[in-house]
């Protein structure tokens, strides 16, 4: 089993993970673009019990298009989001892939909200795309 360490930019807020990802997804929605400052987000989901959090975090709740409430925890000193959970699905925890600072991290398997994808972004051909027919 791989042990991985995710952290914010300043290192104050950290998550130690003792499991392989359940899935790795990228999301092109504008909320993810604003949250990350990048043109898409990339995050890995893990079983909650495999993750140990250290440090202080501040929470921000964002309500998704379909009413789901996502609870993001970010470092109050440097602002990086280090993990988030969906209310009602607390058995899983999502961690931004970039927080691991590991260019060998597993590639995404799912691509979400492609109707907001920047035209120059290309992903592996075998990624599962949602929705299937972007509107
Ligand atoms: Zn920080
Ligand atoms: Zn998104």
Short mmCIF file of N, CA, C and O and ligand atoms in Angstrom, two decimals:
data_model
loop_
_atom_site.label_atom_id
_atom_site.label_comp_id
_atom_site.label_asym_id
_atom_site.label_seq_id
_atom_site.Cartn_x
_atom_site.Cartn_y
_atom_site.Cartn_z
N UNK A 1 0.84 -1.19 0.00
CA UNK A 1 0.00 0.00 0.00
C UNK A 1 0.88 1.25 0.00
O UNK A 1 1.89 1.31 0.68
N UNK A 2 0.47 2.22 -0.77
CA UNK A 2 1.22 3.46 -0.88
C UNK A 2 0.75 4.44 0.19
O UNK A 2 -0.45 4.59 0.40
N UNK A 3 1.69 5.08 0.87
CA UNK A 3 1.35 6.16 1.79
C UNK A 3 1.70 7.46 1.10
O UNK A 3 2.81 7.64 0.59
N UNK A 4 0.71 8.37 1.02
CA UNK A 4 0.94 9.63 0.33
C UNK A 4 0.64 10.78 1.28
O UNK A 4 -0.23 10.67 2.14
N UNK A 5 1.34 11.89 1.05
CA UNK A 5 1.13 13.07 1.88
C UNK A 5 0.71 14.23 0.98
O UNK A 5 1.42 14.60 0.04
N UNK A 6 -0.48 14.79 1.29
CA UNK A 6 -0.95 15.99 0.60
C UNK A 6 -0.74 17.18 1.53
O UNK A 6 -0.82 17.03 2.75
N UNK A 7 -0.46 18.34 0.97
CA UNK A 7 -0.33 19.50 1.83
C UNK A 7 -0.68 20.77 1.07
O UNK A 7 -0.70 20.80 -0.17
N UNK A 8 -1.00 21.81 1.85
CA UNK A 8 -1.21 23.14 1.28
C UNK A 8 0.14 23.71 0.85
O UNK A 8 1.20 23.13 1.10
N UNK A 9 0.12 24.90 0.25
CA UNK A 9 1.37 25.49 -0.23
C UNK A 9 2.35 25.74 0.91
O UNK A 9 3.56 25.51 0.77
N UNK A 10 1.87 26.23 2.06
CA UNK A 10 2.79 26.59 3.15
C UNK A 10 3.12 25.39 4.04
O UNK A 10 4.03 25.49 4.86
N UNK A 11 2.39 24.29 3.92
CA UNK A 11 2.70 23.08 4.68
C UNK A 11 1.99 22.97 6.02
O UNK A 11 2.15 21.96 6.72
N UNK A 12 1.20 23.97 6.38
CA UNK A 12 0.54 23.97 7.69
C UNK A 12 -0.56 22.92 7.77
O UNK A 12 -0.74 22.28 8.81
N UNK A 13 -1.33 22.74 6.67
CA UNK A 13 -2.46 21.81 6.65
C UNK A 13 -2.09 20.62 5.77
O UNK A 13 -1.71 20.79 4.61
N UNK A 14 -2.19 19.42 6.36
CA UNK A 14 -1.70 18.22 5.66
C UNK A 14 -2.70 17.08 5.79
O UNK A 14 -3.47 17.01 6.76
N UNK A 15 -2.65 16.19 4.82
CA UNK A 15 -3.47 14.98 4.86
C UNK A 15 -2.58 13.80 4.49
O UNK A 15 -1.99 13.78 3.42
N UNK A 16 -2.48 12.84 5.41
CA UNK A 16 -1.72 11.61 5.13
C UNK A 16 -2.71 10.53 4.72
O UNK A 16 -3.71 10.30 5.40
N UNK A 17 -2.44 9.90 3.58
CA UNK A 17 -3.39 8.95 2.99
C UNK A 17 -2.77 7.57 2.94
O UNK A 17 -1.68 7.39 2.38
N UNK A 18 -3.48 6.60 3.49
CA UNK A 18 -3.02 5.21 3.50
C UNK A 18 -4.00 4.34 2.71
O UNK A 18 -4.61 3.42 3.24
N UNK A 19 -4.18 4.68 1.45
CA UNK A 19 -5.02 3.88 0.54
C UNK A 19 -4.75 4.38 -0.86
O UNK A 19 -4.29 5.51 -1.05
N UNK A 20 -5.03 3.53 -1.85
CA UNK A 20 -4.96 4.00 -3.23
C UNK A 20 -6.28 4.70 -3.56
O UNK A 20 -7.32 4.42 -2.94
N UNK A 21 -6.26 5.62 -4.54
CA UNK A 21 -7.49 6.35 -4.84
C UNK A 21 -8.61 5.43 -5.33
O UNK A 21 -8.36 4.48 -6.07
N UNK A 22 -9.84 5.75 -4.91
CA UNK A 22 -11.03 5.05 -5.43
C UNK A 22 -11.29 5.48 -6.87
O UNK A 22 -11.67 4.69 -7.71
N UNK A 23 -11.10 6.78 -7.11
CA UNK A 23 -11.12 7.28 -8.48
C UNK A 23 -10.39 8.62 -8.52
O UNK A 23 -10.16 9.24 -7.48
N UNK A 24 -10.01 9.00 -9.72
CA UNK A 24 -9.36 10.29 -9.95
C UNK A 24 -10.16 10.98 -11.03
O UNK A 24 -10.38 10.41 -12.11
N UNK A 25 -10.64 12.18 -10.74
CA UNK A 25 -11.52 12.89 -11.67
C UNK A 25 -10.99 14.28 -11.95
O UNK A 25 -10.34 14.90 -11.10
N UNK A 26 -11.27 14.76 -13.15
CA UNK A 26 -11.07 16.18 -13.43
C UNK A 26 -12.44 16.78 -13.66
O UNK A 26 -13.36 16.12 -14.14
N UNK A 27 -12.59 18.06 -13.29
CA UNK A 27 -13.85 18.77 -13.49
C UNK A 27 -13.55 20.12 -14.12
O UNK A 27 -12.67 20.84 -13.66
N UNK A 28 -14.31 20.43 -15.18
CA UNK A 28 -14.07 21.64 -15.96
C UNK A 28 -15.04 22.76 -15.58
O UNK A 28 -15.03 23.81 -16.21
N UNK A 29 -15.89 22.57 -14.57
CA UNK A 29 -16.93 23.58 -14.27
C UNK A 29 -16.29 24.88 -13.80
O UNK A 29 -15.16 24.91 -13.31
N UNK A 30 -17.06 25.97 -13.94
CA UNK A 30 -16.51 27.27 -13.59
C UNK A 30 -16.25 27.39 -12.09
O UNK A 30 -15.32 28.09 -11.68
N UNK A 31 -17.03 26.72 -11.25
CA UNK A 31 -16.77 26.77 -9.80
C UNK A 31 -15.41 26.15 -9.48
O UNK A 31 -14.65 26.68 -8.67
N UNK A 32 -15.10 25.04 -10.15
CA UNK A 32 -13.78 24.43 -9.94
C UNK A 32 -12.68 25.31 -10.52
O UNK A 32 -11.59 25.40 -9.95
N UNK A 33 -12.95 25.96 -11.64
CA UNK A 33 -11.93 26.85 -12.20
C UNK A 33 -11.64 27.98 -11.22
O UNK A 33 -10.48 28.34 -10.98
N UNK A 34 -12.69 28.54 -10.61
CA UNK A 34 -12.47 29.64 -9.65
C UNK A 34 -11.80 29.14 -8.39
O UNK A 34 -10.94 29.81 -7.81
N UNK A 35 -12.21 27.96 -7.91
CA UNK A 35 -11.62 27.43 -6.67
C UNK A 35 -10.12 27.20 -6.83
O UNK A 35 -9.35 27.50 -5.92
N UNK A 36 -9.73 26.66 -7.97
CA UNK A 36 -8.33 26.26 -8.13
C UNK A 36 -7.47 27.35 -8.75
O UNK A 36 -6.25 27.32 -8.63
N UNK A 37 -8.10 28.28 -9.49
CA UNK A 37 -7.32 29.24 -10.26
C UNK A 37 -6.74 28.63 -11.52
O UNK A 37 -6.01 29.29 -12.26
N UNK A 38 -7.08 27.38 -11.77
CA UNK A 38 -6.61 26.70 -12.98
C UNK A 38 -7.81 26.52 -13.92
O UNK A 38 -8.91 26.94 -13.61
N UNK A 39 -7.60 25.90 -15.08
CA UNK A 39 -8.70 25.78 -16.04
C UNK A 39 -9.52 24.51 -15.84
O UNK A 39 -10.53 24.31 -16.49
N UNK A 40 -9.07 23.62 -14.97
CA UNK A 40 -9.90 22.50 -14.51
C UNK A 40 -9.35 22.04 -13.18
O UNK A 40 -8.18 22.33 -12.84
N UNK A 41 -10.19 21.36 -12.41
CA UNK A 41 -9.72 20.78 -11.15
C UNK A 41 -9.38 19.32 -11.37
O UNK A 41 -9.89 18.69 -12.30
N UNK A 42 -8.53 18.77 -10.54
CA UNK A 42 -8.23 17.34 -10.54
C UNK A 42 -8.22 16.90 -9.09
O UNK A 42 -7.57 17.53 -8.25
N UNK A 43 -8.98 15.84 -8.78
CA UNK A 43 -9.07 15.39 -7.39
C UNK A 43 -9.20 13.88 -7.34
O UNK A 43 -9.73 13.27 -8.26
N UNK A 44 -8.70 13.34 -6.25
CA UNK A 44 -8.75 11.90 -6.02
C UNK A 44 -9.64 11.65 -4.81
O UNK A 44 -9.57 12.38 -3.81
N UNK A 45 -10.48 10.61 -4.90
CA UNK A 45 -11.35 10.22 -3.78
C UNK A 45 -10.73 9.04 -3.04
O UNK A 45 -10.17 8.13 -3.66
N UNK A 46 -10.85 9.09 -1.71
CA UNK A 46 -10.31 8.03 -0.85
C UNK A 46 -11.35 7.68 0.20
O UNK A 46 -12.20 8.52 0.55
N UNK A 47 -11.26 6.47 0.78
CA UNK A 47 -12.08 6.17 1.95
C UNK A 47 -11.69 7.11 3.09
O UNK A 47 -10.49 7.30 3.35
N UNK A 48 -12.70 7.68 3.75
CA UNK A 48 -12.41 8.67 4.79
C UNK A 48 -11.49 8.12 5.88
O UNK A 48 -10.62 8.84 6.38
N UNK A 49 -11.68 6.83 6.23
CA UNK A 49 -10.89 6.28 7.34
C UNK A 49 -9.42 6.08 6.98
O UNK A 49 -8.60 5.84 7.86
N UNK A 50 -9.07 6.24 5.70
CA UNK A 50 -7.66 6.07 5.30
C UNK A 50 -6.88 7.38 5.39
O UNK A 50 -5.68 7.40 5.10
N UNK A 51 -7.56 8.47 5.78
CA UNK A 51 -6.94 9.79 5.71
C UNK A 51 -6.82 10.39 7.11
O UNK A 51 -7.79 10.42 7.86
N UNK A 52 -5.62 10.87 7.46
CA UNK A 52 -5.38 11.55 8.73
C UNK A 52 -5.06 13.01 8.44
O UNK A 52 -4.13 13.30 7.67
N UNK A 53 -5.82 13.92 9.05
CA UNK A 53 -5.64 15.35 8.82
C UNK A 53 -4.82 15.94 9.97
O UNK A 53 -5.06 15.62 11.13
N UNK A 54 -3.87 16.81 9.63
CA UNK A 54 -3.15 17.58 10.65
C UNK A 54 -3.13 19.04 10.25
O UNK A 54 -2.98 19.36 9.08
N UNK A 55 -3.24 19.92 11.25
CA UNK A 55 -3.20 21.36 10.99
C UNK A 55 -4.58 21.97 11.07
O UNK A 55 -5.58 21.28 11.24
N UNK A 56 -4.63 23.29 10.93
CA UNK A 56 -5.87 24.04 11.05
C UNK A 56 -6.44 24.30 9.66
O UNK A 56 -5.71 24.63 8.73
N UNK A 57 -7.77 24.15 9.54
CA UNK A 57 -8.43 24.42 8.27
C UNK A 57 -9.64 25.31 8.46
O UNK A 57 -10.23 25.34 9.53
N UNK A 58 -9.98 26.03 7.41
CA UNK A 58 -11.20 26.83 7.37
C UNK A 58 -12.12 26.20 6.34
O UNK A 58 -11.66 25.74 5.30
N UNK A 59 -13.43 26.17 6.66
CA UNK A 59 -14.38 25.52 5.76
C UNK A 59 -15.13 26.51 4.90
O UNK A 59 -15.45 27.63 5.33
N UNK A 60 -15.41 26.09 3.69
CA UNK A 60 -16.29 26.82 2.79
C UNK A 60 -17.25 25.81 2.18
O UNK A 60 -16.81 24.77 1.69
N UNK A 61 -18.55 26.11 2.24
CA UNK A 61 -19.55 25.19 1.68
C UNK A 61 -20.05 25.76 0.36
O UNK A 61 -20.48 26.91 0.30
N UNK A 62 -19.94 24.96 -0.68
CA UNK A 62 -20.49 25.36 -1.98
C UNK A 62 -21.62 24.41 -2.34
O UNK A 62 -21.47 23.19 -2.24
N UNK A 63 -22.76 25.00 -2.74
CA UNK A 63 -23.90 24.19 -3.15
C UNK A 63 -23.82 23.97 -4.65
O UNK A 63 -23.73 24.93 -5.44
N UNK A 64 -23.81 22.70 -5.07
CA UNK A 64 -23.69 22.36 -6.49
C UNK A 64 -24.99 22.60 -7.23
O UNK A 64 -26.04 22.90 -6.64
N UNK A 65 -24.93 22.45 -8.56
CA UNK A 65 -26.09 22.71 -9.42
C UNK A 65 -27.30 21.88 -9.02
O UNK A 65 -28.44 22.29 -9.22
N UNK A 66 -27.08 20.67 -8.50
CA UNK A 66 -28.19 19.78 -8.19
C UNK A 66 -28.45 19.72 -6.70
O UNK A 66 -29.11 18.80 -6.22
N UNK A 67 -27.95 20.72 -5.95
CA UNK A 67 -28.28 20.85 -4.54
C UNK A 67 -27.32 20.16 -3.59
O UNK A 67 -27.46 20.30 -2.38
N UNK A 68 -26.34 19.42 -4.11
CA UNK A 68 -25.37 18.78 -3.23
C UNK A 68 -24.53 19.85 -2.54
O UNK A 68 -24.21 20.88 -3.12
N UNK A 69 -24.20 19.60 -1.27
CA UNK A 69 -23.41 20.56 -0.49
C UNK A 69 -22.00 20.00 -0.32
O UNK A 69 -21.81 18.95 0.29
N UNK A 70 -21.01 20.72 -0.88
CA UNK A 70 -19.62 20.31 -0.80
C UNK A 70 -18.91 21.17 0.23
O UNK A 70 -18.98 22.41 0.18
N UNK A 71 -18.25 20.52 1.16
CA UNK A 71 -17.60 21.20 2.29
C UNK A 71 -16.09 21.17 2.06
O UNK A 71 -15.44 20.16 2.27
N UNK A 72 -15.55 22.29 1.60
CA UNK A 72 -14.13 22.42 1.27
C UNK A 72 -13.37 22.90 2.50
O UNK A 72 -13.83 23.80 3.21
N UNK A 73 -12.20 22.33 2.74
CA UNK A 73 -11.35 22.79 3.84
C UNK A 73 -10.04 23.30 3.25
O UNK A 73 -9.36 22.59 2.51
N UNK A 74 -9.75 24.57 3.57
CA UNK A 74 -8.55 25.20 3.02
C UNK A 74 -7.69 25.76 4.15
O UNK A 74 -8.16 25.98 5.27
N UNK A 75 -6.43 25.98 3.86
CA UNK A 75 -5.49 26.53 4.84
C UNK A 75 -5.78 28.01 5.05
O UNK A 75 -5.79 28.78 4.08
N UNK A 76 -6.01 28.45 6.29
CA UNK A 76 -6.28 29.87 6.53
C UNK A 76 -5.07 30.77 6.30
O UNK A 76 -5.21 31.98 6.14
N UNK A 77 -3.87 30.17 6.26
CA UNK A 77 -2.66 30.98 6.05
C UNK A 77 -2.37 31.19 4.57
O UNK A 77 -2.07 32.30 4.14
N UNK A 78 -2.45 30.12 3.76
CA UNK A 78 -2.04 30.24 2.35
C UNK A 78 -3.18 30.04 1.37
O UNK A 78 -3.03 30.33 0.19
N UNK A 79 -4.32 29.53 1.82
CA UNK A 79 -5.51 29.47 0.97
C UNK A 79 -5.70 28.20 0.16
O UNK A 79 -6.74 28.04 -0.48
N UNK A 80 -4.72 27.29 0.16
CA UNK A 80 -4.89 26.07 -0.65
C UNK A 80 -5.99 25.18 -0.07
O UNK A 80 -6.03 24.94 1.14
N UNK A 81 -6.85 24.65 -0.94
CA UNK A 81 -7.80 23.61 -0.53
C UNK A 81 -7.04 22.30 -0.42
O UNK A 81 -6.35 21.90 -1.35
N UNK A 82 -7.19 21.62 0.72
CA UNK A 82 -6.46 20.36 0.94
C UNK A 82 -7.39 19.15 0.90
O UNK A 82 -6.97 18.04 0.58
N UNK A 83 -8.68 19.35 1.21
CA UNK A 83 -9.62 18.23 1.08
C UNK A 83 -11.03 18.78 1.06
O UNK A 83 -11.27 19.93 1.42
N UNK A 84 -11.97 17.92 0.60
CA UNK A 84 -13.39 18.27 0.72
C UNK A 84 -14.22 17.01 0.78
O UNK A 84 -13.79 15.93 0.39
N UNK A 85 -15.41 17.18 1.35
CA UNK A 85 -16.38 16.09 1.44
C UNK A 85 -17.73 16.59 0.94
O UNK A 85 -18.00 17.80 0.97
N UNK A 86 -18.54 15.66 0.46
CA UNK A 86 -19.92 15.99 0.11
C UNK A 86 -20.79 15.61 1.29
O UNK A 86 -20.69 14.47 1.80
N UNK A 87 -21.63 16.53 1.74
CA UNK A 87 -22.51 16.23 2.87
C UNK A 87 -23.41 15.06 2.49
O UNK A 87 -23.99 15.03 1.40
N UNK A 88 -23.51 14.08 3.39
CA UNK A 88 -24.27 12.87 3.12
C UNK A 88 -23.42 11.76 2.53
O UNK A 88 -23.89 10.63 2.41
N UNK A 89 -22.20 12.08 2.15
CA UNK A 89 -21.29 11.06 1.59
C UNK A 89 -19.95 11.18 2.30
O UNK A 89 -18.88 11.12 1.68
N UNK A 90 -20.00 11.33 3.63
CA UNK A 90 -18.78 11.59 4.41
C UNK A 90 -17.87 10.37 4.51
O UNK A 90 -16.78 10.47 5.05
N UNK A 91 -18.31 9.22 3.98
CA UNK A 91 -17.41 8.05 3.97
C UNK A 91 -16.29 8.21 2.96
O UNK A 91 -15.32 7.46 2.98
N UNK A 92 -16.44 9.20 2.05
CA UNK A 92 -15.40 9.49 1.07
C UNK A 92 -14.83 10.88 1.32
O UNK A 92 -15.54 11.77 1.80
N UNK A 93 -13.56 11.05 0.96
CA UNK A 93 -12.94 12.37 1.06
C UNK A 93 -12.17 12.59 -0.24
O UNK A 93 -11.55 11.67 -0.77
N UNK A 94 -12.27 13.81 -0.77
CA UNK A 94 -11.59 14.14 -2.02
C UNK A 94 -10.41 15.06 -1.71
O UNK A 94 -10.52 15.97 -0.89
N UNK A 95 -9.30 14.79 -2.37
CA UNK A 95 -8.08 15.58 -2.16
C UNK A 95 -7.59 16.04 -3.53
O UNK A 95 -7.48 15.23 -4.46
N UNK A 96 -7.33 17.35 -3.70
CA UNK A 96 -6.81 17.83 -4.98
C UNK A 96 -5.50 17.12 -5.33
O UNK A 96 -4.59 17.01 -4.49
N UNK A 97 -5.41 16.65 -6.57
CA UNK A 97 -4.23 15.88 -6.97
C UNK A 97 -2.96 16.71 -6.81
O UNK A 97 -1.91 16.22 -6.38
N UNK A 98 -3.04 18.01 -7.11
CA UNK A 98 -1.85 18.86 -7.01
C UNK A 98 -1.30 18.96 -5.60
O UNK A 98 -0.10 19.23 -5.42
N UNK A 99 -2.14 18.75 -4.58
CA UNK A 99 -1.68 18.83 -3.19
C UNK A 99 -0.65 17.75 -2.87
O UNK A 99 0.08 17.86 -1.89
N UNK A 100 -0.60 16.69 -3.69
CA UNK A 100 0.39 15.64 -3.45
C UNK A 100 1.76 15.98 -4.05
O UNK A 100 2.75 15.33 -3.72
N UNK A 101 1.80 16.98 -4.93
CA UNK A 101 3.06 17.37 -5.57
C UNK A 101 3.82 16.14 -6.05
O UNK A 101 4.98 15.92 -5.72
N UNK A 102 3.13 15.30 -6.82
CA UNK A 102 3.69 14.02 -7.26
C UNK A 102 3.28 13.81 -8.72
O UNK A 102 2.14 13.46 -9.01
N UNK A 103 4.24 14.00 -9.62
CA UNK A 103 3.90 13.89 -11.04
C UNK A 103 3.69 12.45 -11.49
O UNK A 103 3.30 12.20 -12.63
N UNK A 104 3.91 11.48 -10.59
CA UNK A 104 3.62 10.08 -10.91
C UNK A 104 2.26 9.64 -10.35
O UNK A 104 1.94 8.45 -10.39
N UNK A 105 1.48 10.59 -9.83
CA UNK A 105 0.16 10.24 -9.29
C UNK A 105 -0.69 9.63 -10.41
O UNK A 105 -0.58 10.04 -11.57
N UNK A 106 -1.57 8.66 -10.09
CA UNK A 106 -2.39 8.04 -11.14
C UNK A 106 -3.20 9.07 -11.97
O UNK A 106 -3.68 10.06 -11.44
N UNK A 107 -3.33 8.79 -13.25
CA UNK A 107 -4.02 9.69 -14.19
C UNK A 107 -5.52 9.67 -13.93
O UNK A 107 -6.06 8.73 -13.35
N UNK A 108 -6.23 10.72 -14.38
CA UNK A 108 -7.69 10.74 -14.19
C UNK A 108 -8.38 9.63 -14.98
O UNK A 108 -7.94 9.25 -16.07
N UNK A 109 -9.48 9.14 -14.40
CA UNK A 109 -10.32 8.13 -15.06
C UNK A 109 -11.65 8.71 -15.48
O UNK A 109 -12.38 8.09 -16.25
N UNK A 110 -12.00 9.88 -14.95
CA UNK A 110 -13.30 10.50 -15.21
C UNK A 110 -13.08 11.97 -15.52
O UNK A 110 -12.25 12.63 -14.88
N UNK A 111 -13.85 12.49 -16.48
CA UNK A 111 -13.81 13.91 -16.83
C UNK A 111 -15.23 14.45 -16.79
O UNK A 111 -16.11 13.94 -17.49
N UNK A 112 -15.45 15.44 -15.94
CA UNK A 112 -16.79 15.93 -15.65
C UNK A 112 -16.96 17.35 -16.18
O UNK A 112 -16.00 18.13 -16.17
N UNK A 113 -18.17 17.67 -16.61
CA UNK A 113 -18.56 19.03 -17.00
C UNK A 113 -17.78 19.51 -18.21
O UNK A 113 -17.30 20.65 -18.27
N UNK A 114 -17.70 18.65 -19.23
CA UNK A 114 -16.87 18.98 -20.38
C UNK A 114 -17.42 20.14 -21.21
O UNK A 114 -16.70 20.70 -22.04
N UNK A 115 -18.69 20.52 -20.95
CA UNK A 115 -19.20 21.67 -21.71
C UNK A 115 -18.47 22.96 -21.32
O UNK A 115 -18.56 23.95 -22.03
N UNK A 116 -17.73 22.94 -20.21
CA UNK A 116 -16.92 24.10 -19.82
C UNK A 116 -15.43 23.90 -20.08
O UNK A 116 -14.61 24.70 -19.63
N UNK A 117 -15.10 22.82 -20.79
CA UNK A 117 -13.68 22.51 -21.02
C UNK A 117 -13.05 23.53 -21.97
O UNK A 117 -13.62 23.85 -23.01
N UNK A 118 -11.90 24.04 -21.60
CA UNK A 118 -11.17 24.94 -22.50
C UNK A 118 -10.77 24.15 -23.75
O UNK A 118 -10.39 22.97 -23.64
N UNK A 119 -10.83 24.82 -24.89
CA UNK A 119 -10.68 24.09 -26.17
C UNK A 119 -9.30 23.45 -26.33
O UNK A 119 -9.15 22.47 -27.04
N UNK A 120 -8.30 24.00 -25.65
CA UNK A 120 -6.94 23.48 -25.84
C UNK A 120 -6.60 22.33 -24.90
O UNK A 120 -5.53 21.72 -25.02
N UNK A 121 -7.52 22.00 -23.96
CA UNK A 121 -7.25 20.93 -23.00
C UNK A 121 -7.53 19.58 -23.65
O UNK A 121 -8.61 19.39 -24.21
N UNK A 122 -6.58 18.66 -23.60
CA UNK A 122 -6.85 17.30 -24.07
C UNK A 122 -6.50 16.31 -22.98
O UNK A 122 -5.56 16.53 -22.21
N UNK A 123 -7.29 15.26 -22.89
CA UNK A 123 -7.16 14.26 -21.83
C UNK A 123 -6.97 12.89 -22.48
O UNK A 123 -7.20 12.74 -23.69
N UNK A 124 -6.55 11.89 -21.70
CA UNK A 124 -6.38 10.55 -22.29
C UNK A 124 -7.67 10.06 -22.96
O UNK A 124 -8.77 10.33 -22.47
N UNK A 125 -7.53 9.33 -24.07
CA UNK A 125 -8.70 8.88 -24.84
C UNK A 125 -9.62 7.96 -24.03
O UNK A 125 -10.82 7.90 -24.30
N UNK A 126 -9.06 7.24 -23.06
CA UNK A 126 -9.89 6.26 -22.34
C UNK A 126 -10.59 6.85 -21.11
O UNK A 126 -11.21 6.12 -20.35
N UNK A 127 -10.52 8.17 -20.94
CA UNK A 127 -11.24 8.79 -19.82
C UNK A 127 -12.74 8.67 -20.03
O UNK A 127 -13.24 8.84 -21.14
N UNK A 128 -13.44 8.35 -18.95
CA UNK A 128 -14.91 8.33 -18.99
C UNK A 128 -15.41 9.77 -18.93
O UNK A 128 -15.02 10.52 -18.03
N UNK A 129 -16.26 10.16 -19.89
CA UNK A 129 -16.69 11.55 -19.98
C UNK A 129 -18.12 11.72 -19.53
O UNK A 129 -18.97 10.90 -19.86
N UNK A 130 -18.38 12.78 -18.76
CA UNK A 130 -19.73 13.05 -18.28
C UNK A 130 -20.03 14.53 -18.39
O UNK A 130 -19.21 15.32 -17.96
N UNK A 131 -21.15 15.01 -18.90
CA UNK A 131 -22.13 14.11 -19.54
C UNK A 131 -21.60 13.62 -20.88
O UNK A 131 -20.69 14.21 -21.44
N UNK A 132 -22.21 12.54 -21.37
CA UNK A 132 -21.73 11.94 -22.61
C UNK A 132 -21.89 12.93 -23.79
O UNK A 132 -21.07 12.98 -24.67
N UNK A 133 -22.99 13.67 -23.78
CA UNK A 133 -23.25 14.63 -24.85
C UNK A 133 -23.27 16.03 -24.26
O UNK A 133 -24.31 16.48 -23.78
N UNK A 134 -22.14 16.71 -24.25
CA UNK A 134 -22.09 18.04 -23.65
C UNK A 134 -23.15 18.96 -24.27
O UNK A 134 -23.35 18.95 -25.48
N UNK A 135 -23.81 19.73 -23.42
CA UNK A 135 -24.85 20.64 -23.91
C UNK A 135 -24.43 22.07 -23.69
O UNK A 135 -23.50 22.33 -22.94
ZN1 LIG B 1 -1.01 26.71 4.00
ZN1 LIG B 2 -16.35 21.29 -10.88
#
